[in-house]
């Protein structure tokens, strides 16, 4: 199953490190080459000799040889290995290593390797419940997810401390499956394709301090951009105002208003193979934006009437200019979903429309998950269950791939 695959396996200092030995054996049995990298703390929990024996490769611990009688130092081993791996899994990942990676620290071989990594990174946290639920750890995990790392949720149950709760390393079989899934998702099947993704809301200014906006966080679009980049595409992400970090290997253009997004999409569209519009573009903008802050006193009688004018429909304009590009639009509907989505598919000349309903639990704005129905121009309707946005992204890209020239 994993013949020819090269797996980098990071092990940090936690009691769950002993379970990773089992995983090394399973990866090797499945035909993979496994390079184990341990932190010094990890060696307190499991011996490097165990890992070397199971992986059949010398375990790497230090950046520099600890004593002169060690084998000669290879100066850029971290860079060579970063290019060598098809996927990297860190299991168990302590709160300390997660924090370091989230903030770009490189103070040991493992964190230095991660910083230079080009392949997908999967992190399996394992720690005590209070450390796992600590606000700082949660922020660090969120930061890593934003940049395209897969951080698995820890399992719940009895912990080494005797406490009970979240913090157990996911079981080895699940880690194995995650590695296989990641290898499938990063198989570079979009290499050479130009993918244009829009994400987030638009802000339509009323005056220098107020705007018309919406609840889009950008997560859906950023997940698609990250997934397409892992699959080898040249990705341009046109983003409205969001507070997300740019995924790896993605070119990002920031815009604010619908008109700015329209101009950016139209400039990029001719060289695009696949356009995916997840952005929640404002349909209307104030007819005039005041140069100065509008004061209460300027609106006597307690009434403020705002005149709105229609914004350009970006997707419709792109659909009209199609010269072989594939276009995927989203439809955000709270009623008559399939019917309305089909109308958008036809009127905007789309190849695929992705329907989602913000009233459904786990779907729509700001969540890390979505529940979507995919409708194709040929009339096929596929209903997906609740999935992470990154899984939705990969499913969509796989559907798109079938239609790309
Ligand atoms: O960003 P998140 O918090 O992760 O939330 C994700 C999402 C809910 C924003 C996303 O999944 C989604 O549904 N995006 C489309 C939102 C939307 O504007 O839907 P719509 O049905 O109003 O528009 C239909 C399509 O036309 C969309 O692809 C939209 O990008 C496009 N459009 C809309 C208006 C406009 N003036 N120009 C457009 O191109």
Coordinates of C-alpha atoms in Angstrom, one line a residue, residues 15-250:
X15 CA 4.3 8.7 27.2
X16 CA 2.5 7.9 23.9
X17 CA 5.9 7.6 22.2
X18 CA 5.8 3.8 22.8
X19 CA 2.7 3.5 20.6
X20 CA 4.7 5.1 17.7
X21 CA 7.0 2.1 17.6
X22 CA 4.0 0.0 16.5
X23 CA 3.3 2.6 13.8
X24 CA 6.9 2.4 12.4
X25 CA 6.6 -1.3 12.1
X26 CA 3.2 -1.0 10.2
X27 CA 4.6 1.7 7.8
X28 CA 7.6 -0.5 7.0
X29 CA 5.4 -3.6 6.6
X30 CA 3.3 -1.6 4.1
X31 CA 6.4 -0.9 2.0
X32 CA 7.3 2.6 3.1
X33 CA 10.7 4.0 3.9
X34 CA 10.6 5.6 7.4
X35 CA 13.0 8.2 8.8
X36 CA 12.5 8.7 12.5
X37 CA 13.4 12.0 14.0
X38 CA 13.3 12.3 17.8
X39 CA 13.6 15.2 20.2
X40 CA 16.0 14.7 23.2
X41 CA 12.9 14.5 25.4
X42 CA 11.5 11.7 23.3
X43 CA 14.5 9.5 24.1
X44 CA 13.5 9.6 27.7
X45 CA 10.3 7.6 26.8
X46 CA 11.5 5.2 24.1
X47 CA 15.1 4.3 23.0
X48 CA 16.4 5.4 19.6
X49 CA 17.7 1.8 19.3
X50 CA 14.1 0.6 19.2
X51 CA 13.2 3.0 16.5
X52 CA 16.4 2.4 14.5
X53 CA 15.8 -1.4 14.6
X54 CA 12.1 -1.1 13.5
X55 CA 12.7 1.5 10.8
X56 CA 16.0 0.1 9.7
X57 CA 17.4 3.6 9.5
X58 CA 19.5 5.5 11.9
X59 CA 17.3 7.7 14.0
X60 CA 18.2 11.5 13.9
X61 CA 18.1 13.4 17.2
X62 CA 20.6 16.3 17.1
X63 CA 21.5 19.0 14.7
X64 CA 25.2 18.5 15.6
X65 CA 27.0 15.3 16.7
X66 CA 27.0 15.2 20.5
X67 CA 30.7 14.0 20.6
X68 CA 33.7 13.9 18.3
X69 CA 33.6 10.1 18.0
X70 CA 30.1 10.3 16.4
X71 CA 29.8 9.8 12.6
X72 CA 30.8 13.0 10.6
X73 CA 28.2 15.7 10.6
X74 CA 26.2 16.2 7.4
X75 CA 25.8 19.9 7.1
X76 CA 22.4 20.3 5.4
X77 CA 20.7 17.1 6.4
X78 CA 17.5 18.9 7.5
X79 CA 17.1 20.4 4.1
X80 CA 17.8 17.2 2.2
X81 CA 15.3 15.3 4.4
X82 CA 12.7 18.1 4.0
X83 CA 12.9 17.5 0.3
X84 CA 13.0 13.7 0.7
X85 CA 9.8 13.1 2.6
X86 CA 6.4 12.6 0.9
X87 CA 4.6 13.2 4.2
X88 CA 5.6 14.0 7.8
X89 CA 3.8 12.8 10.9
X90 CA 4.6 14.0 14.4
X91 CA 3.2 11.5 16.9
X92 CA 3.1 12.2 19.8
X93 CA 3.3 16.0 19.5
X94 CA 3.8 17.8 22.8
X95 CA 2.3 21.2 23.6
X96 CA 5.9 22.5 23.5
X97 CA 6.7 21.2 20.0
X98 CA 3.3 22.4 18.7
X99 CA 4.0 25.9 20.1
X100 CA 7.4 26.0 18.6
X101 CA 6.2 24.9 15.1
X102 CA 3.3 27.3 15.2
X103 CA 5.7 30.2 15.8
X104 CA 8.4 29.1 13.4
X105 CA 11.1 28.2 16.0
X106 CA 13.9 26.0 14.9
X107 CA 15.9 25.0 18.0
X108 CA 16.4 21.3 17.4
X109 CA 16.6 19.0 14.4
X110 CA 12.9 18.2 14.4
X111 CA 11.6 21.8 14.4
X112 CA 14.3 22.9 12.0
X113 CA 13.2 20.1 9.6
X114 CA 9.6 21.1 9.9
X115 CA 10.4 24.7 9.0
X116 CA 12.0 23.5 5.7
X117 CA 9.3 21.0 4.9
X118 CA 7.6 20.9 1.5
X119 CA 5.4 17.9 2.0
X120 CA 2.1 17.7 4.1
X121 CA 2.5 17.7 7.8
X122 CA 0.2 15.8 10.2
X123 CA 0.4 16.5 13.9
X124 CA -1.0 14.1 16.5
X125 CA -1.2 16.0 19.8
X126 CA -0.8 14.0 23.1
X127 CA -0.7 15.7 26.5
X128 CA -2.7 16.1 29.6
X129 CA -6.2 17.5 29.4
X130 CA -5.5 20.9 30.9
X131 CA -2.5 21.5 28.6
X132 CA -4.6 20.4 25.6
X133 CA -7.5 22.6 26.4
X134 CA -5.3 25.5 27.5
X135 CA -6.2 28.7 25.5
X136 CA -2.6 29.1 24.2
X137 CA -2.4 25.5 23.0
X138 CA -5.8 25.9 21.2
X139 CA -4.6 29.1 19.5
X140 CA -1.3 27.4 18.4
X141 CA -3.3 24.5 17.0
X142 CA -5.7 26.9 15.2
X143 CA -2.7 28.7 13.7
X144 CA -1.2 25.5 12.4
X145 CA -4.5 24.5 10.8
X146 CA -4.8 27.8 9.1
X147 CA -1.5 27.3 7.4
X148 CA -2.6 23.9 6.0
X149 CA -1.2 21.5 8.6
X150 CA -3.5 18.7 9.6
X151 CA -3.7 18.8 13.4
X152 CA -5.8 15.8 14.6
X153 CA -8.1 16.1 17.5
X154 CA -6.8 14.1 20.5
X155 CA -8.8 11.2 21.8
X156 CA -10.6 11.3 25.1
X157 CA -10.2 8.9 27.9
X158 CA -7.9 8.0 30.8
X159 CA -4.6 9.9 30.8
X160 CA -1.2 9.1 32.2
X161 CA -1.7 11.6 35.0
X162 CA -4.8 9.6 36.2
X163 CA -7.1 12.4 35.0
X164 CA -9.7 11.7 32.4
X165 CA -10.4 13.9 29.3
X166 CA -9.1 14.9 25.9
X167 CA -5.4 14.6 25.3
X168 CA -4.7 11.0 24.4
X169 CA -2.8 10.4 21.1
X170 CA -5.2 9.1 18.4
X171 CA -4.8 5.3 18.0
X172 CA -2.1 4.0 15.6
X173 CA -4.6 2.7 13.1
X174 CA -6.1 6.2 12.7
X175 CA -2.7 7.7 12.3
X176 CA -1.9 5.2 9.6
X177 CA -5.1 6.0 7.8
X178 CA -4.4 9.8 8.0
X179 CA -1.0 9.3 6.5
X180 CA -2.5 7.2 3.6
X181 CA -5.2 9.9 3.1
X182 CA -2.6 12.7 3.1
X183 CA -0.5 10.8 0.5
X184 CA -3.5 10.4 -1.7
X185 CA -4.4 14.1 -1.3
X186 CA -0.9 15.3 -2.2
X187 CA -0.4 13.2 -5.2
X188 CA 0.2 16.3 -7.3
X189 CA -2.6 15.5 -9.7
X190 CA -3.1 19.2 -10.2
X191 CA 0.5 19.9 -11.2
X192 CA 0.7 22.6 -13.9
X193 CA -2.9 23.8 -13.4
X194 CA -3.7 27.4 -12.6
X195 CA -6.3 27.5 -9.8
X196 CA -7.9 30.8 -8.8
X197 CA -9.9 30.8 -5.5
X198 CA -11.8 33.6 -3.9
X199 CA -12.5 33.7 -0.2
X200 CA -14.0 35.7 2.6
X201 CA -16.4 38.6 2.7
X202 CA -16.3 41.9 1.0
X203 CA -16.5 45.2 2.9
X204 CA -18.6 47.9 1.2
X205 CA -17.7 51.3 2.9
X206 CA -20.4 53.6 4.2
X207 CA -17.9 56.0 5.7
X208 CA -14.3 55.7 7.0
X209 CA -15.4 53.7 10.0
X210 CA -18.5 51.7 8.8
X211 CA -19.1 49.1 6.1
X212 CA -21.6 46.5 4.9
X213 CA -20.1 43.1 5.4
X214 CA -21.1 39.5 6.2
X215 CA -20.1 36.6 8.4
X216 CA -17.7 34.8 6.0
X217 CA -14.4 33.9 7.8
X218 CA -12.6 32.8 4.6
X219 CA -12.1 29.3 6.0
X220 CA -13.8 27.5 3.1
X221 CA -11.8 29.3 0.4
X222 CA -8.5 29.0 2.3
X223 CA -9.0 25.3 2.7
X224 CA -9.5 24.9 -1.1
X225 CA -6.4 27.0 -1.8
X226 CA -4.3 24.9 0.7
X227 CA -5.6 21.6 -0.8
X228 CA -5.0 22.7 -4.4
X229 CA -1.5 23.8 -3.5
X230 CA -0.7 20.4 -1.9
X231 CA -1.9 18.8 -5.1
X232 CA 0.6 20.7 -7.1
X233 CA -1.5 23.5 -8.6
X234 CA -0.3 27.1 -9.0
X235 CA -2.8 28.7 -6.7
X236 CA -3.8 32.4 -6.6
X237 CA -6.1 33.2 -3.7
X238 CA -8.1 36.5 -3.9
X239 CA -9.2 37.2 -0.4
X240 CA -11.6 39.7 1.2
X241 CA -10.8 41.0 4.7
X242 CA -10.1 38.0 6.9
X243 CA -7.8 37.1 9.8
X244 CA -6.3 33.9 8.4
X245 CA -2.7 33.1 7.6
X246 CA -1.9 32.4 3.9
X247 CA -1.5 28.6 3.2
X248 CA 1.8 27.4 2.0
X249 CA 2.8 27.8 -1.6
X250 CA -0.2 30.0 -2.3

